[in-house]
Tab-separated table of C-alpha atoms in Angstrom:
chain	number	residue	atom	x	y	z
A	8	UNK	CA	1.798	-37.890	26.453
A	9	UNK	CA	2.794	-35.193	24.094
A	10	UNK	CA	-0.307	-33.488	22.264
A	11	UNK	CA	-1.177	-35.138	18.892
A	12	UNK	CA	-0.392	-33.760	15.469
A	13	UNK	CA	-4.078	-33.513	15.084
A	14	UNK	CA	-4.742	-31.461	18.229
A	15	UNK	CA	-1.789	-29.230	17.396
A	16	UNK	CA	-3.200	-28.585	14.156
A	17	UNK	CA	-6.471	-27.981	15.298
A	18	UNK	CA	-5.319	-25.470	17.909
A	19	UNK	CA	-3.002	-23.737	15.519
A	20	UNK	CA	-6.238	-23.286	13.110
A	21	UNK	CA	-8.478	-22.234	15.696
A	22	UNK	CA	-6.114	-19.723	17.522
A	23	UNK	CA	-3.947	-18.365	15.053
A	24	UNK	CA	-3.663	-14.552	14.258
A	25	UNK	CA	-7.011	-13.918	12.220
A	26	UNK	CA	-6.766	-11.519	8.946
A	27	UNK	CA	-8.849	-9.076	11.341
A	28	UNK	CA	-6.270	-9.246	14.136
A	29	UNK	CA	-3.692	-8.540	11.458
A	30	UNK	CA	-5.180	-5.808	10.194
A	31	UNK	CA	-5.574	-3.964	13.552
A	32	UNK	CA	-2.277	-4.421	14.517
A	33	UNK	CA	-1.371	-3.308	11.048
A	34	UNK	CA	-3.234	0.108	11.500
A	35	UNK	CA	-1.834	0.779	14.434
A	36	UNK	CA	2.272	0.420	13.481
A	37	UNK	CA	1.286	2.353	10.182
A	38	UNK	CA	-0.151	4.969	12.311
A	39	UNK	CA	2.565	5.088	14.480
A	40	UNK	CA	5.344	5.310	11.908
A	41	UNK	CA	3.425	8.183	10.089
A	42	UNK	CA	3.421	10.088	13.361
A	43	UNK	CA	6.999	9.472	13.951
A	44	UNK	CA	7.542	10.665	10.699
A	45	UNK	CA	5.645	13.708	10.867
A	46	UNK	CA	7.227	14.770	14.506
A	47	UNK	CA	10.634	14.078	13.067
A	48	UNK	CA	10.044	16.517	10.112
A	49	UNK	CA	8.534	19.109	12.188
A	50	UNK	CA	11.408	18.783	14.764
A	51	UNK	CA	13.885	19.423	12.143
A	52	UNK	CA	12.117	22.483	10.988
A	53	UNK	CA	11.799	23.803	14.608
A	54	UNK	CA	15.436	23.339	15.406
A	55	UNK	CA	16.496	25.629	12.198
A	56	UNK	CA	13.841	28.532	13.219
A	57	UNK	CA	13.692	31.084	10.782
A	58	UNK	CA	17.171	30.089	9.187
A	59	UNK	CA	15.407	27.976	6.352
A	60	UNK	CA	12.126	28.143	5.478
A	61	UNK	CA	10.692	25.650	3.067
A	62	UNK	CA	8.008	26.717	0.949
A	63	UNK	CA	5.866	23.863	0.651
A	64	UNK	CA	6.600	21.444	3.667
A	65	UNK	CA	6.039	17.694	3.478
A	66	UNK	CA	2.596	16.587	4.906
A	67	UNK	CA	1.150	13.155	5.157
A	68	UNK	CA	-0.452	12.260	1.813
A	69	UNK	CA	-2.031	9.347	0.118
A	70	UNK	CA	1.137	7.756	-0.987
A	71	UNK	CA	2.566	7.782	2.392
A	72	UNK	CA	-0.254	6.143	4.107
A	73	UNK	CA	0.252	3.316	1.302
A	74	UNK	CA	3.925	3.068	1.958
A	75	UNK	CA	3.100	2.780	5.697
A	76	UNK	CA	0.292	0.251	5.325
A	77	UNK	CA	3.032	-1.761	3.162
A	78	UNK	CA	6.005	-1.724	5.668
A	79	UNK	CA	3.438	-2.093	8.471
A	80	UNK	CA	2.058	-5.437	6.820
A	81	UNK	CA	5.482	-6.934	6.705
A	82	UNK	CA	6.115	-6.270	10.483
A	83	UNK	CA	2.706	-7.776	11.152
A	84	UNK	CA	3.403	-10.813	9.387
A	85	UNK	CA	6.770	-11.239	11.041
A	86	UNK	CA	5.030	-10.970	14.423
A	87	UNK	CA	2.509	-13.537	13.743
A	88	UNK	CA	5.093	-16.071	12.123
A	89	UNK	CA	6.912	-15.640	15.336
A	90	UNK	CA	4.071	-16.003	17.572
A	91	UNK	CA	2.731	-19.295	15.362
A	92	UNK	CA	6.200	-20.985	15.843
A	93	UNK	CA	6.336	-20.220	19.713
A	94	UNK	CA	2.601	-21.435	20.020
A	95	UNK	CA	3.259	-24.522	18.116
A	96	UNK	CA	6.059	-25.517	20.338
A	97	UNK	CA	4.224	-24.619	23.342
A	98	UNK	CA	1.557	-27.234	21.988
A	99	UNK	CA	3.751	-29.833	21.079
A	100	UNK	CA	5.389	-29.945	24.472
A	101	UNK	CA	2.066	-30.025	26.185
A	102	UNK	CA	0.772	-33.458	27.489
A	103	UNK	CA	-2.184	-34.171	25.786
A	104	UNK	CA	-4.564	-34.423	28.692
A	105	UNK	CA	-3.805	-30.955	29.882
A	106	UNK	CA	-3.384	-29.315	26.451
A	107	UNK	CA	-7.200	-28.403	26.364
A	108	UNK	CA	-7.258	-26.964	29.408
A	109	UNK	CA	-3.728	-24.973	29.245
A	110	UNK	CA	-4.206	-23.804	25.742
A	111	UNK	CA	-7.864	-22.643	25.788
A	112	UNK	CA	-7.340	-21.108	29.404
A	113	UNK	CA	-4.208	-19.317	28.877
A	114	UNK	CA	-3.639	-18.764	24.996
A	115	UNK	CA	-7.178	-18.104	23.623
A	116	UNK	CA	-7.760	-14.786	25.298
A	117	UNK	CA	-4.128	-13.884	24.301
A	118	UNK	CA	-5.099	-14.269	20.508
A	119	UNK	CA	-8.683	-13.255	20.998
A	120	UNK	CA	-7.822	-9.853	22.343
A	121	UNK	CA	-4.740	-8.179	20.467
A	122	UNK	CA	-4.602	-5.537	23.073
A	123	UNK	CA	-3.716	-8.405	25.780
A	124	UNK	CA	-1.637	-10.127	23.536
A	125	UNK	CA	1.073	-6.788	22.898
A	126	UNK	CA	0.748	-6.128	26.540
A	127	UNK	CA	1.479	-9.419	27.895
A	128	UNK	CA	2.596	-11.860	25.095
A	129	UNK	CA	6.274	-11.636	23.735
A	130	UNK	CA	6.916	-8.208	25.031
A	131	UNK	CA	10.267	-8.449	23.812
A	132	UNK	CA	9.096	-8.903	20.489
A	133	UNK	CA	6.555	-6.166	20.495
A	134	UNK	CA	8.918	-3.710	21.912
A	135	UNK	CA	11.260	-4.510	19.249
A	136	UNK	CA	8.640	-3.949	16.402
A	137	UNK	CA	7.276	-0.717	18.300
A	138	UNK	CA	10.940	0.526	18.434
A	139	UNK	CA	11.672	-0.226	14.985
A	140	UNK	CA	8.391	1.495	13.877
A	141	UNK	CA	9.265	4.484	15.685
A	142	UNK	CA	12.913	4.749	14.533
A	143	UNK	CA	11.627	3.995	10.880
A	144	UNK	CA	9.324	6.828	10.726
A	145	UNK	CA	11.767	9.318	12.897
A	146	UNK	CA	14.674	8.760	10.301
A	147	UNK	CA	12.455	9.107	7.140
A	148	UNK	CA	11.200	11.987	8.649
A	149	UNK	CA	14.552	13.623	9.468
A	150	UNK	CA	15.391	12.398	5.457
A	151	UNK	CA	12.346	13.930	4.169
A	152	UNK	CA	13.261	17.267	5.526
A	153	UNK	CA	17.062	17.059	4.331
A	154	UNK	CA	15.548	16.369	0.878
A	155	UNK	CA	13.049	19.457	0.948
A	156	UNK	CA	15.970	21.927	2.349
A	157	UNK	CA	18.640	20.620	-0.071
A	158	UNK	CA	16.234	21.925	-2.955
A	159	UNK	CA	17.313	25.679	-3.815
A	160	UNK	CA	14.490	26.560	-5.565
A	161	UNK	CA	11.965	25.353	-2.741
A	162	UNK	CA	13.410	26.966	0.120
A	163	UNK	CA	13.992	30.783	1.627
A	164	UNK	CA	17.298	31.329	3.285
A	165	UNK	CA	20.292	29.365	3.343
A	166	UNK	CA	21.080	25.656	4.782
A	167	UNK	CA	25.088	26.861	5.029
A	168	UNK	CA	24.955	26.917	8.785
A	169	UNK	CA	22.448	23.778	9.054
A	170	UNK	CA	24.246	20.768	10.138
A	171	UNK	CA	23.540	16.910	10.700
A	172	UNK	CA	24.367	15.478	13.887
A	173	UNK	CA	24.465	11.858	14.760
A	174	UNK	CA	23.304	11.553	18.463
A	175	UNK	CA	23.976	10.136	20.909
A	176	UNK	CA	27.843	10.766	20.785
A	177	UNK	CA	28.710	7.774	22.384
A	178	UNK	CA	28.739	4.060	20.873
A	179	UNK	CA	29.314	0.956	22.179
A	180	UNK	CA	29.282	-0.312	18.339
A	181	UNK	CA	32.637	-0.419	16.553
A	182	UNK	CA	30.520	0.490	13.467
A	183	UNK	CA	28.578	3.528	14.940
A	184	UNK	CA	31.839	4.605	16.719
A	185	UNK	CA	32.690	6.220	13.488
A	186	UNK	CA	29.725	8.377	13.165
A	187	UNK	CA	28.604	8.875	16.783
A	188	UNK	CA	28.993	12.700	17.760
A	189	UNK	CA	29.847	13.645	14.226
A	190	UNK	CA	28.394	16.681	12.278
A	191	UNK	CA	27.677	16.746	8.499
A	192	UNK	CA	26.514	19.177	6.059
A	193	UNK	CA	23.226	18.141	4.651
A	194	UNK	CA	25.103	17.146	1.083
A	195	UNK	CA	27.849	15.431	3.177
A	196	UNK	CA	25.118	13.509	4.980
A	197	UNK	CA	23.035	12.596	1.839
A	198	UNK	CA	26.625	11.143	0.656
A	199	UNK	CA	26.943	8.895	3.534
A	200	UNK	CA	27.088	5.286	2.798
A	201	UNK	CA	24.904	4.513	5.879
A	202	UNK	CA	21.776	5.387	7.264
A	203	UNK	CA	20.510	5.548	10.969
A	204	UNK	CA	19.565	3.542	12.834
A	205	UNK	CA	22.403	1.531	11.168
A	206	UNK	CA	21.732	-2.028	12.630
A	207	UNK	CA	19.299	-3.909	14.851
A	208	UNK	CA	19.033	-2.504	18.319
A	209	UNK	CA	20.862	0.703	16.913
A	210	UNK	CA	20.197	3.815	19.365
A	211	UNK	CA	21.649	6.528	16.931
A	212	UNK	CA	19.841	8.973	14.781
A	213	UNK	CA	20.497	12.014	12.733
A	214	UNK	CA	19.359	15.117	14.229
A	215	UNK	CA	19.132	18.690	12.282
A	216	UNK	CA	20.947	21.516	14.143
A	217	UNK	CA	21.970	24.988	13.172
A	218	UNK	CA	25.176	26.840	13.907
């Protein structure tokens, strides 16, 4: 006998993500994004050394925190929706006489402890979100540096020898093959009709180098 609709609804209501769970994960993703952005920005500056010095370099501010929280909230809603869909399917497939033992014994701890959930439940989804979070922050940090360095009134030095290289140089994607390993001036890179990562699962990123 498959679990009844009433039992399914009760279990979903009892063990779905709570607002506290969602907020904890949202905060973690937002923090990861900002760490990635700051690291990317600082790496870009380090790569050019004294060739270019930005007079007022970017640092994390209140607007960045708000944007990161907004972005992370969207990601967490996606995680929760995927989790609840699969949880509902698992409940519906269980014989009713086994549902209480299986769900309470196996799923309750997963939901009650977000750390255990991240480590053990839907690893492919959580890894995807973690990778996307870091890639998003990394790309935005590089873009922020490029914007700052492109302002002639805001820098000391010259960007004439500064380039943007798309790494890695190889690609299994027909689309990314057009860009992988290519180098662009700051202006030319800003004019591209593509941003990296360019698609889901894209391994490419923009890296600041000096010639």
